[in-house]
CSV table of C-alpha atoms and ligand atoms in Angstrom, one decimal:
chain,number,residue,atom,x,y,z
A,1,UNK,CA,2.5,29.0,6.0
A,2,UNK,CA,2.8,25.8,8.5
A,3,UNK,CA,5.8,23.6,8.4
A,4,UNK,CA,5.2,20.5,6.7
A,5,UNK,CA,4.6,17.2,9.2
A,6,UNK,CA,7.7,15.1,8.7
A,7,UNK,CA,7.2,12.3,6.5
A,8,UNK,CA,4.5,13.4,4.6
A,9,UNK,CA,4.7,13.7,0.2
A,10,UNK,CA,5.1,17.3,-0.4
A,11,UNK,CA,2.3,18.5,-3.2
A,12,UNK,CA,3.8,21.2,-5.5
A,13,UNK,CA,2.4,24.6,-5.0
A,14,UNK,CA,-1.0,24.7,-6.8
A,15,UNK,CA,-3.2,27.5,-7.1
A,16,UNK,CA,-5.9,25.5,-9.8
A,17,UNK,CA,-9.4,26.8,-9.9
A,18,UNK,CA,-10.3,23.1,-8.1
A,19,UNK,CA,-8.3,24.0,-5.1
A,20,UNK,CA,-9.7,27.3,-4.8
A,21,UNK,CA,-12.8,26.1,-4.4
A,22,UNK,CA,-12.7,22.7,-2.6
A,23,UNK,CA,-9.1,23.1,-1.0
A,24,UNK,CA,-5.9,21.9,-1.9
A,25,UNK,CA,-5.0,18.4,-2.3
A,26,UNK,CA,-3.8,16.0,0.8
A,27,UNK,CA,-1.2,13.3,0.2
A,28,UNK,CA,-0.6,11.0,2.6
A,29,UNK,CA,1.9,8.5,4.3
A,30,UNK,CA,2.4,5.2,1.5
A,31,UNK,CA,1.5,7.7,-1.3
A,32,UNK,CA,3.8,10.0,-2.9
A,33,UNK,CA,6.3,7.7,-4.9
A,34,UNK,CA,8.8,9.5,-7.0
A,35,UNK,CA,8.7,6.8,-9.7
A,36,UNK,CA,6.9,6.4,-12.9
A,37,UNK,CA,5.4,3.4,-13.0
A,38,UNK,CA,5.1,3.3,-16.8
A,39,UNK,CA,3.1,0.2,-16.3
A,40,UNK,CA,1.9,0.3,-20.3
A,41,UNK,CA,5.4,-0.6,-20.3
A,42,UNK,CA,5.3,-3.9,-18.2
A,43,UNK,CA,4.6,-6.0,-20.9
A,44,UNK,CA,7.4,-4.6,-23.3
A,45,UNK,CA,10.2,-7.5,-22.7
A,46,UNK,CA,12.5,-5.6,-24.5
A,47,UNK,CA,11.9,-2.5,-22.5
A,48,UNK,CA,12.3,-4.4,-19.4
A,49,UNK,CA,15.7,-6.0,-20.2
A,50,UNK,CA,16.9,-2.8,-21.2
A,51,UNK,CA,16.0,-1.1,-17.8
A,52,UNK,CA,17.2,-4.6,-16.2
A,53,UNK,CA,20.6,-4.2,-18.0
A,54,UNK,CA,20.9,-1.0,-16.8
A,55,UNK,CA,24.4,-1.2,-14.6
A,56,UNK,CA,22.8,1.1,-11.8
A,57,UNK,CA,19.6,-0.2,-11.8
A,58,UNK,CA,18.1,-0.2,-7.9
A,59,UNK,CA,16.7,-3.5,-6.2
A,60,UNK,CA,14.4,-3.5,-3.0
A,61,UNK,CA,14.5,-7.3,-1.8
A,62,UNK,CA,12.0,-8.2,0.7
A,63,UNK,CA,12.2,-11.7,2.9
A,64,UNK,CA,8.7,-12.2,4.3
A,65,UNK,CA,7.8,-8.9,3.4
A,66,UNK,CA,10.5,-7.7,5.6
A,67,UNK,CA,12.6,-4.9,3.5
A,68,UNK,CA,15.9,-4.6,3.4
A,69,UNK,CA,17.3,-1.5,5.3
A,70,UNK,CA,20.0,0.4,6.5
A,71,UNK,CA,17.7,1.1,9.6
A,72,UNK,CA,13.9,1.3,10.4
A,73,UNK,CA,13.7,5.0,8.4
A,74,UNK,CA,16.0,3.9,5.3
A,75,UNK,CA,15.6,1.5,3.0
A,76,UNK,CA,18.6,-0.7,1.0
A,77,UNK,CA,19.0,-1.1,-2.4
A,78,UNK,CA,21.2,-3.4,-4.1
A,79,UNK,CA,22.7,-3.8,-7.3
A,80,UNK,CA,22.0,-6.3,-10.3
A,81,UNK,CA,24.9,-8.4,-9.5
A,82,UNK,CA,23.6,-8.7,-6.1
A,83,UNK,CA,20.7,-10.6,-7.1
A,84,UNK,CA,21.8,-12.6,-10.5
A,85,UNK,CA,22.4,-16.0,-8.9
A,86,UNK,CA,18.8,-16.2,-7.8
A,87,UNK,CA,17.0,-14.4,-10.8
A,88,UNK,CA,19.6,-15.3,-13.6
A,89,UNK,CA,21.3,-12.6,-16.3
A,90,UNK,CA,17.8,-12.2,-18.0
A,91,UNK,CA,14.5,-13.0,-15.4
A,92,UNK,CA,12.6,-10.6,-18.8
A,93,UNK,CA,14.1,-12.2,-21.1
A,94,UNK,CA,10.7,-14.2,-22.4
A,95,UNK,CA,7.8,-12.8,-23.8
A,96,UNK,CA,4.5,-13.1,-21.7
A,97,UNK,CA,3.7,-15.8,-24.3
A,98,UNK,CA,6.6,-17.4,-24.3
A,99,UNK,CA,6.4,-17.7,-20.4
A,100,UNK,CA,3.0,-19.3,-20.7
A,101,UNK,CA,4.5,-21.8,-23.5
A,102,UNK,CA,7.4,-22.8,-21.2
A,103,UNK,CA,5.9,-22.9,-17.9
A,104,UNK,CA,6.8,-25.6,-15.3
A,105,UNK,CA,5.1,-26.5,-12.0
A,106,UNK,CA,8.0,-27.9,-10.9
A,107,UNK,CA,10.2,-25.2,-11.0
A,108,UNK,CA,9.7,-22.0,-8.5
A,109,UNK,CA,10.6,-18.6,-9.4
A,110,UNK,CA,10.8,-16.0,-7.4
A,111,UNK,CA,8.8,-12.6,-8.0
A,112,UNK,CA,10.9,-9.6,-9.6
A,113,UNK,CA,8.5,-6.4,-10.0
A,114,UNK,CA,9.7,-3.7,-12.1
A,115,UNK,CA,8.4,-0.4,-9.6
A,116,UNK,CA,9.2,2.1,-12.3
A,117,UNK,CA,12.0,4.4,-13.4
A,118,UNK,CA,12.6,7.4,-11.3
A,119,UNK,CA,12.7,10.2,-13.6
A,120,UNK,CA,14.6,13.0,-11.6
A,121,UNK,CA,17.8,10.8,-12.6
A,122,UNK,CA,17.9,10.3,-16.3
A,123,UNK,CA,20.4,7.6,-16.3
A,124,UNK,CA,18.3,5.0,-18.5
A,125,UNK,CA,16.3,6.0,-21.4
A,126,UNK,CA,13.8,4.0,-23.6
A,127,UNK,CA,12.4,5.4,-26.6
A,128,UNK,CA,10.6,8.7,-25.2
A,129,UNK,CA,10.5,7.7,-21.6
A,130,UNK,CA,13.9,7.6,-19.1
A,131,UNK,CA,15.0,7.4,-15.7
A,132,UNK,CA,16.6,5.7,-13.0
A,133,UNK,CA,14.9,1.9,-13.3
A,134,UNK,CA,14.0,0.4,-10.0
A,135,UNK,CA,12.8,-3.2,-9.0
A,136,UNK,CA,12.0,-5.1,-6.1
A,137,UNK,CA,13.0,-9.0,-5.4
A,138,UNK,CA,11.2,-11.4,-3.2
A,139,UNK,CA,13.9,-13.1,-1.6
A,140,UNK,CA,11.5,-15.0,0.5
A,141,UNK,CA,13.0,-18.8,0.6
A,142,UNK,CA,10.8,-20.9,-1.5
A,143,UNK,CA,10.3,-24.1,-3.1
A,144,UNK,CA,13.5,-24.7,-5.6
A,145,UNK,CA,14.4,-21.6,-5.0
A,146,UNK,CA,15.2,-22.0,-1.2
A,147,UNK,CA,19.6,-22.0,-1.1
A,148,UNK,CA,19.9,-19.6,-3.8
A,149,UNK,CA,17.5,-17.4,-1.9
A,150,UNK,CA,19.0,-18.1,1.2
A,151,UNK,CA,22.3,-17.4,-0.2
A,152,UNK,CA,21.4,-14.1,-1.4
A,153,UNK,CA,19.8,-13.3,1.9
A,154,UNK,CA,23.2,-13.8,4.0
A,155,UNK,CA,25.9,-12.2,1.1
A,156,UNK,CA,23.9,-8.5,1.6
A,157,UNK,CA,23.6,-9.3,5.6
A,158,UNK,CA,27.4,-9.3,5.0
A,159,UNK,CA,27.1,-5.7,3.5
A,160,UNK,CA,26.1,-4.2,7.0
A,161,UNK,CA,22.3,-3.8,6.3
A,162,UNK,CA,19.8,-6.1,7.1
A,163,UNK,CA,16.0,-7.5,6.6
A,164,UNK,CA,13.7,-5.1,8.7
A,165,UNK,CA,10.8,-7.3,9.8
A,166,UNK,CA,8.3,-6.1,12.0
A,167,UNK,CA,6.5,-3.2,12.8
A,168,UNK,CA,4.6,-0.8,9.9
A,169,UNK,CA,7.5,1.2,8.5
A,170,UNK,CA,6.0,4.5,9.5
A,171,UNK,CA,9.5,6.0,9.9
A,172,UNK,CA,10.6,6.0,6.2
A,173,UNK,CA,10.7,8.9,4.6
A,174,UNK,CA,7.7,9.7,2.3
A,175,UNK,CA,9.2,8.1,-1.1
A,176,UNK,CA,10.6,5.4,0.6
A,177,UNK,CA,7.5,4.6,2.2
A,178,UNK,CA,5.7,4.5,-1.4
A,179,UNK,CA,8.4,2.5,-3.1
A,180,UNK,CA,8.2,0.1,0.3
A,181,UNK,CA,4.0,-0.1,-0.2
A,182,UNK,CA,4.4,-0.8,-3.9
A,183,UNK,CA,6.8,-3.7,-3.3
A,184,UNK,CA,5.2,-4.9,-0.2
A,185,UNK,CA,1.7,-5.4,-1.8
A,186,UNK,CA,2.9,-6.6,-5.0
A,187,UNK,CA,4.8,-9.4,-3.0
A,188,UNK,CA,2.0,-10.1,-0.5
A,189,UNK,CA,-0.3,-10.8,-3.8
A,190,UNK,CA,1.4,-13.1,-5.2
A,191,UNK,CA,2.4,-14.9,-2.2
A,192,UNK,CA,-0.8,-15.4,-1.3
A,193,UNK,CA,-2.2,-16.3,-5.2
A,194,UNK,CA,0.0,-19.6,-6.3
A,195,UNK,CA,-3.0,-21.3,-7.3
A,196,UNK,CA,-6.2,-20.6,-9.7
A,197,UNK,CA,-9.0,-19.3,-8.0
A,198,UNK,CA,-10.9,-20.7,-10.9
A,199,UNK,CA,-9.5,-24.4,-11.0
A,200,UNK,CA,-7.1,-25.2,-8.1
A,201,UNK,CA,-4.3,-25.1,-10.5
A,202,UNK,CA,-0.6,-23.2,-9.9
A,203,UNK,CA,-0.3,-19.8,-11.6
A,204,UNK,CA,2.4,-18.2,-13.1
A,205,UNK,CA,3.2,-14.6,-12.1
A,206,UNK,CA,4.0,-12.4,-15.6
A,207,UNK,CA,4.0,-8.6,-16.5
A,208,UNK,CA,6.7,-7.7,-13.9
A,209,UNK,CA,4.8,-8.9,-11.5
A,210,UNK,CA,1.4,-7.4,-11.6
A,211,UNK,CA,0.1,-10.0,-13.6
A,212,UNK,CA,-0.7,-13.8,-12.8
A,213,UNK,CA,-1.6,-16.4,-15.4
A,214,UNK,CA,-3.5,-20.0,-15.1
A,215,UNK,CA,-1.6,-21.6,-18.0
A,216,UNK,CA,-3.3,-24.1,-20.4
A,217,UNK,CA,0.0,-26.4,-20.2
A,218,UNK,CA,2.8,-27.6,-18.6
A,219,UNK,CA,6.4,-28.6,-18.8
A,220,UNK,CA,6.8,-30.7,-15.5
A,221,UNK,CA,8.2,-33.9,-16.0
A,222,UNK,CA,8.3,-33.6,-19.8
A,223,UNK,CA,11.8,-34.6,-20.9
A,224,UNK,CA,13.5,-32.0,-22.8
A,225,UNK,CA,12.8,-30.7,-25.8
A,226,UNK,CA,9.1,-32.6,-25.5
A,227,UNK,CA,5.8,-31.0,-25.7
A,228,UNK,CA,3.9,-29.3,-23.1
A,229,UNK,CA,1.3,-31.2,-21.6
A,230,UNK,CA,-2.1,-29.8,-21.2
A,231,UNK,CA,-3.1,-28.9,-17.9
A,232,UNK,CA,-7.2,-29.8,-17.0
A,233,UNK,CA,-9.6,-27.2,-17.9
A,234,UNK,CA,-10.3,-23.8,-16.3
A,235,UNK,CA,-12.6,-21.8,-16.6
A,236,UNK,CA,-10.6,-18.4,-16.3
A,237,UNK,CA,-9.4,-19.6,-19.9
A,238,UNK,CA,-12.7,-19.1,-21.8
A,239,UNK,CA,-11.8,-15.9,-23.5
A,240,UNK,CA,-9.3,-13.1,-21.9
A,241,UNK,CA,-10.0,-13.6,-18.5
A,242,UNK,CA,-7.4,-16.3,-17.7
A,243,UNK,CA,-5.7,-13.6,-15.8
A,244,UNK,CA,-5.4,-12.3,-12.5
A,245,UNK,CA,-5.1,-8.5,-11.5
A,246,UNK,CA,-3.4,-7.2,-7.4
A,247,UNK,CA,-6.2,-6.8,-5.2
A,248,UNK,CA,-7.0,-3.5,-4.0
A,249,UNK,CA,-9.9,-3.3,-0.9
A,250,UNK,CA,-11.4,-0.1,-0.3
A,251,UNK,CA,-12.2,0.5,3.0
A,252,UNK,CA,-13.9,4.0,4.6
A,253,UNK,CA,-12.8,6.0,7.4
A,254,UNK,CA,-14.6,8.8,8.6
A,255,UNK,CA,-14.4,12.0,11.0
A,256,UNK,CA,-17.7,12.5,11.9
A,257,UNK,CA,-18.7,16.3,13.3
A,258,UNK,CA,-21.6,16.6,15.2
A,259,UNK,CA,-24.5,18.3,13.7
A,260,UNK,CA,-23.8,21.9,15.2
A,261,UNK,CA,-20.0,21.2,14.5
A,262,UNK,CA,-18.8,21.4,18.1
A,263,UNK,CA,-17.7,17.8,18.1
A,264,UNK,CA,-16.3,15.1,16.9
A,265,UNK,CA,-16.6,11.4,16.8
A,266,UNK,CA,-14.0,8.9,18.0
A,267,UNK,CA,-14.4,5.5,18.9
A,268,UNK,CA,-11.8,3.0,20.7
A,269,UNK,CA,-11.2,-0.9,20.3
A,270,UNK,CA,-10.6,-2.9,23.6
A,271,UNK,CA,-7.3,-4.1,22.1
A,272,UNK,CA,-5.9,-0.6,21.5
A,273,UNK,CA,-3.5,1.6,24.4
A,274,UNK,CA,-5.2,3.2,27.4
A,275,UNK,CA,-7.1,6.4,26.6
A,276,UNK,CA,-6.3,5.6,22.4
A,277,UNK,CA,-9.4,7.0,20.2
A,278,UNK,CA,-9.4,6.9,16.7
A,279,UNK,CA,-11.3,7.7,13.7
A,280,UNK,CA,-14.2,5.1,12.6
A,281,UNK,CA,-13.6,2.6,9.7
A,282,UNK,CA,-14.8,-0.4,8.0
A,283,UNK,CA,-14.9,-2.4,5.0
A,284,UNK,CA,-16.8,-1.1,1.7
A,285,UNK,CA,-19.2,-3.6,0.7
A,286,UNK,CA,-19.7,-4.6,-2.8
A,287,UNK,CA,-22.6,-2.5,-4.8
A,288,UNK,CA,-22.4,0.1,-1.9
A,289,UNK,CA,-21.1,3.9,-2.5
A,290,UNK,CA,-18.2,5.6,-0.4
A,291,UNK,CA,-21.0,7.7,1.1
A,292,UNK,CA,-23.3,5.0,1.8
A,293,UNK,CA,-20.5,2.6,3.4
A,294,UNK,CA,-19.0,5.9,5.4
A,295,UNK,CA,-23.3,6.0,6.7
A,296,UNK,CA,-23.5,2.8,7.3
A,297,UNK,CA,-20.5,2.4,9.2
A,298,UNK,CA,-20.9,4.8,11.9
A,299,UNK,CA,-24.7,3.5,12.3
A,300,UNK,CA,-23.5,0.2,13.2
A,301,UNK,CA,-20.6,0.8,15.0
A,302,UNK,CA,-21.6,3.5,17.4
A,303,UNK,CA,-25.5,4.7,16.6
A,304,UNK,CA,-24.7,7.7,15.2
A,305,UNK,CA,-26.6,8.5,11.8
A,306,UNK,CA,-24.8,10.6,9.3
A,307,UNK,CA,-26.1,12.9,6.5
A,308,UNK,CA,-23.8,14.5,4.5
A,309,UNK,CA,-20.4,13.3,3.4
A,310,UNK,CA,-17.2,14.5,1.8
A,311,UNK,CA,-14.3,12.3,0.8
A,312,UNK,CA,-11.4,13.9,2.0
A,313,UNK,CA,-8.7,11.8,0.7
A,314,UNK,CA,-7.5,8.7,0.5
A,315,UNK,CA,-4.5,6.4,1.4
A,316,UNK,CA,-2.6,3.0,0.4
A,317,UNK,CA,-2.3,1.1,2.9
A,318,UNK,CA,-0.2,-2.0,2.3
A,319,UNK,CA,-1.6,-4.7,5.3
A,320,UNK,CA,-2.2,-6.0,3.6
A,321,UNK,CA,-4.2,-4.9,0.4
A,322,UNK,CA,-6.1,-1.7,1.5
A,323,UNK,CA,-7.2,1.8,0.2
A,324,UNK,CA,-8.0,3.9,3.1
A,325,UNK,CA,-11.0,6.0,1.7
A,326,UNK,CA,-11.1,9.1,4.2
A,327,UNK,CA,-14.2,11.0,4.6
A,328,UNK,CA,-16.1,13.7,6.6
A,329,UNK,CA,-19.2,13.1,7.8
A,330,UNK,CA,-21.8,15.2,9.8
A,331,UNK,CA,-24.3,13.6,12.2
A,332,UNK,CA,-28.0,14.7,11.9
A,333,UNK,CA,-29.6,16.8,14.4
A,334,UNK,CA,-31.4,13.8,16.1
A,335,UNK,CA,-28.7,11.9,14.8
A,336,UNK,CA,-26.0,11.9,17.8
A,337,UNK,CA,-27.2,9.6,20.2
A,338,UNK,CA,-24.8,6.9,20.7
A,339,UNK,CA,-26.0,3.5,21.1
A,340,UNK,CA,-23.0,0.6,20.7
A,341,UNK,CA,-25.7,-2.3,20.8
A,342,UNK,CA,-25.2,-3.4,17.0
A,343,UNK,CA,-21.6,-3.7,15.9
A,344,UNK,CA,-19.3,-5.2,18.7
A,345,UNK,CA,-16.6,-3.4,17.1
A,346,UNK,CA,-15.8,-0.8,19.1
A,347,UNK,CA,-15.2,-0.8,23.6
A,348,UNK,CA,-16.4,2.6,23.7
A,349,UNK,CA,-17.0,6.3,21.4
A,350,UNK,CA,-17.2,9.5,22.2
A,351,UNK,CA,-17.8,12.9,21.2
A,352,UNK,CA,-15.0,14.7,21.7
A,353,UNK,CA,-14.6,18.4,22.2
A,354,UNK,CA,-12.6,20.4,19.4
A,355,UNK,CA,-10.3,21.7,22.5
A,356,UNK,CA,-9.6,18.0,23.9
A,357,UNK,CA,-9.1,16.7,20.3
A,358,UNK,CA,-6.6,19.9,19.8
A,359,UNK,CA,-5.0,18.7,22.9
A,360,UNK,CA,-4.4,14.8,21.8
A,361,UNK,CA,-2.9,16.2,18.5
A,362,UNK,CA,-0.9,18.3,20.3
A,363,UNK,CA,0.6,16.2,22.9
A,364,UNK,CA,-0.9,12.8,22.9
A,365,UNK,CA,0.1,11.3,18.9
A,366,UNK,CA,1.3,7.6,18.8
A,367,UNK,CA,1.5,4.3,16.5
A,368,UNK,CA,-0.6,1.4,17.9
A,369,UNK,CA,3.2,-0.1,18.3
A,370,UNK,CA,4.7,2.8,19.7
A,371,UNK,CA,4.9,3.6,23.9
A,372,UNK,CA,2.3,6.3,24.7
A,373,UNK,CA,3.9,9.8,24.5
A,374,UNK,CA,5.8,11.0,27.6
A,375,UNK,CA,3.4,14.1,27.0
A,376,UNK,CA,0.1,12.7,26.9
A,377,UNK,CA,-1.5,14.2,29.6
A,378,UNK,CA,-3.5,12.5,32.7
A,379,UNK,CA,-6.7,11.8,31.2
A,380,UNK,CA,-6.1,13.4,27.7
A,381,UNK,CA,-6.8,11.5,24.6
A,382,UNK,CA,-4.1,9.7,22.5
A,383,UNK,CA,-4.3,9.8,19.1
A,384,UNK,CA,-2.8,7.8,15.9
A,385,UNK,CA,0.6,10.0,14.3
A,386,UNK,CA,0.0,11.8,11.2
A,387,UNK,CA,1.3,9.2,9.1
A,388,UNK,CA,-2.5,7.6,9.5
A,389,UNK,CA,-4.9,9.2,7.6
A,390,UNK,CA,-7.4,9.0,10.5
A,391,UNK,CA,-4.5,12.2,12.0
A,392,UNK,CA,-5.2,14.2,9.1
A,393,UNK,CA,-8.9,13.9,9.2
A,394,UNK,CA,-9.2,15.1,12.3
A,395,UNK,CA,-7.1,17.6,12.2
A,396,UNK,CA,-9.0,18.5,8.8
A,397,UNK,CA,-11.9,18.8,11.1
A,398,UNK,CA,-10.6,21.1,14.1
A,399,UNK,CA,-8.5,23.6,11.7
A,400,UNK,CA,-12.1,24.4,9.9
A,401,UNK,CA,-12.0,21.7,7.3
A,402,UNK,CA,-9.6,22.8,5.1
A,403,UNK,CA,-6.9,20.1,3.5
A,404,UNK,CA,-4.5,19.9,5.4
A,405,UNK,CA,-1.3,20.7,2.7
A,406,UNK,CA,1.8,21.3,4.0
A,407,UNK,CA,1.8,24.9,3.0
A,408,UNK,CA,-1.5,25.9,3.4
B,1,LIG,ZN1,-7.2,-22.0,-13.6
């Protein structure tokens, strides 16, 4: 049994008839959260207002997607009181039809996302389901929002913790890290969605903030108690598809083993560290397989043609929208030549012995923001930490490609 990497979700023991015969499963960094996200649940108003009213709940505020924290490896949550002045005694307190019905252009609200309800601590319960309820606020100035949010910004920074910005948050631990990538794409989503793609128009977020809505009306500048005033047509309204859904972009990364299994494939940008190889990656194209884009991708980007592929596992990655899709892939015999003439992408790739891949794991691991590890060795390779799912597949590779559980 190895000692698992730090940082990384723990899988319970499992000894299924699937991982007996294709290997056990591999979590990686930003997956892993310890909550239920009951999202059936989201649109149950009264099921959020209870798990709102619950006088422990947990809040995660974010300010430009920056989280709150004790430090760089802990998160701060705050209580409900904390964040009442700028979300009000009852942000669920409308259905999702009312909020359609009484939305106003002119009036900014801040996001609140319900994550889920951590079941380990039954403080809450709701008809069958219970748990600790946790929810994230954007405190992001915005808008009319802008004192309040500033307000609330400066009364926690009184508490001794503060807004973390910068940097990728690899140092939380594992369920921090998912409860941080839920929040933080959430946010990002609706940030960047205020308006319709479908006719230009504001949105509304709804559903705890996984939803967003192009309303048919609006209550800016109608005095009150006056009628909604209907907004100009969209075409997202014709039947049940005036809505909006987070957007999730698959992208593949690959470990490519040559075709006798000696070597491996890395590849290196020109903006990355000295002597930094990496796994190769790229964008999924619509109406194209994971296999297919995995082929694809190492064609263009260094020559190499691949046969076979595996999909090893896969990992959220929150920068801002991305699954990362990890595969192995083996090169055909006549397959290995590189040729970097196509794709600009990548400075330079290599293959790589298993010895000096062995090597860069061992001594030479590093974020793209971190200094380059006082062991890497004079003219060794340095390789992305094992919080990147591009660490896991190669080290799937070179340990006989097995997953790569913590208690293998
Ligand atoms: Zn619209």
């Amino acid at each position: 049994m190895t000692a698992a990497p730090p940082n990384l979700p723990v899988l319970p023991d499992d000894d299924s008839m699937l991982s007996r015969k294709f290997g056990r499963e591999v979590a990686n960094y930003f997956s892993g959260s310890p909550l239920n996200r009951v999202s059936f649940l989201r649109s149950d108003h009264d099921f959020l207002n209870k798990a709102f009213a619950y006088p422990s709940a947990s809040f995660l505020l974010m300010n430009g997607l920056a989280p709150l924290g004790k430090d760089r490896s802990t998160l701060a949550y705050v209580g409900r009181d904390d964040v009442l002045p700028l979300i009000g005694p009852e942000p669920f307190k409308q259905t999702e039809a009312e909020q359609v019905r009484n939305f106003n252009s002119a009036i900014d609200k801040p996001v609140v996302l319900f994550l889920g309800l951590d079941e380990k601590n039954k403080g809450f319960t709701f008809k069958e389901f219970g748990g600790h309820p946790y929810f994230a606020v954007d405190v992001t100035p915005r808008g009319t929002y802008t004192e309040k949010a500033v307000g609330i910004a400066e009364a926690v920074q009184k508490k001794g913790v503060d807004f973390i910005a910068g940097g990728r948050h690899m140092n939380l631990s594992a369920p921090e890290a998912a409860i941080y990538a839920q929040a933080r794409a959430l946010f990002d989503w609706n940030a960047r969605n205020p308006f319709c793609g479908g006719c230009g128009q504001r949105t509304m977020s709804v559903n705890a903030g996984t939803k967003r809505v192009c309303p048919p009306t609006d209550l800016a500048g109608v005095p009150e108690g006056g009628e909604p005033q209907a907004r100009g047509a969209c075409p997202t309204r014709a039947g049940i598809s005036n809505l909006s859904f987070p957007r999730t972009d698959p992208t593949v990364i690959m470990a490519v083993v040559s075709a006798d299994g000696t070597k491996i494939l890395l590849g290196r940008q020109s903006r990355w560290p000295p002597s930094m190889f990496s796994t190769l990656a790229g964008f999924l194209e619509p109406g194209e397989s994971i296999e297919e884009a995995v082929r694809r991708e190492v064609w263009e980007e260094s020559g190499v043609k691949v046969g076979r592929v595996v999909i090893h596992s896969s990992q959220p990655w929150p920068y801002p929208a991305n699954l990362m899709i990890g595969a192995v892939g083996q090169a055909t015999p006549d397959g290995e030549t590189i040729d970097l003439g196509n794709d600009p992408e990548l400075e330079k790739a290599k293959w790589f012995t298993f010895d000096e891949v062995r090597e860069g794991l061992q001594n030479g691991t590093a974020g793209l923001d971190e200094p380059a590890p006082s062991t890497l060795k004079e003219g060794g390779i340095r390789l992305p930490p094992h919080t990147a799912i591009a660490n896991r597949l190669i080290d799937a590779v070179i340990n006989g490609f097995l997953s790569l559980s913590p208690k293998i």
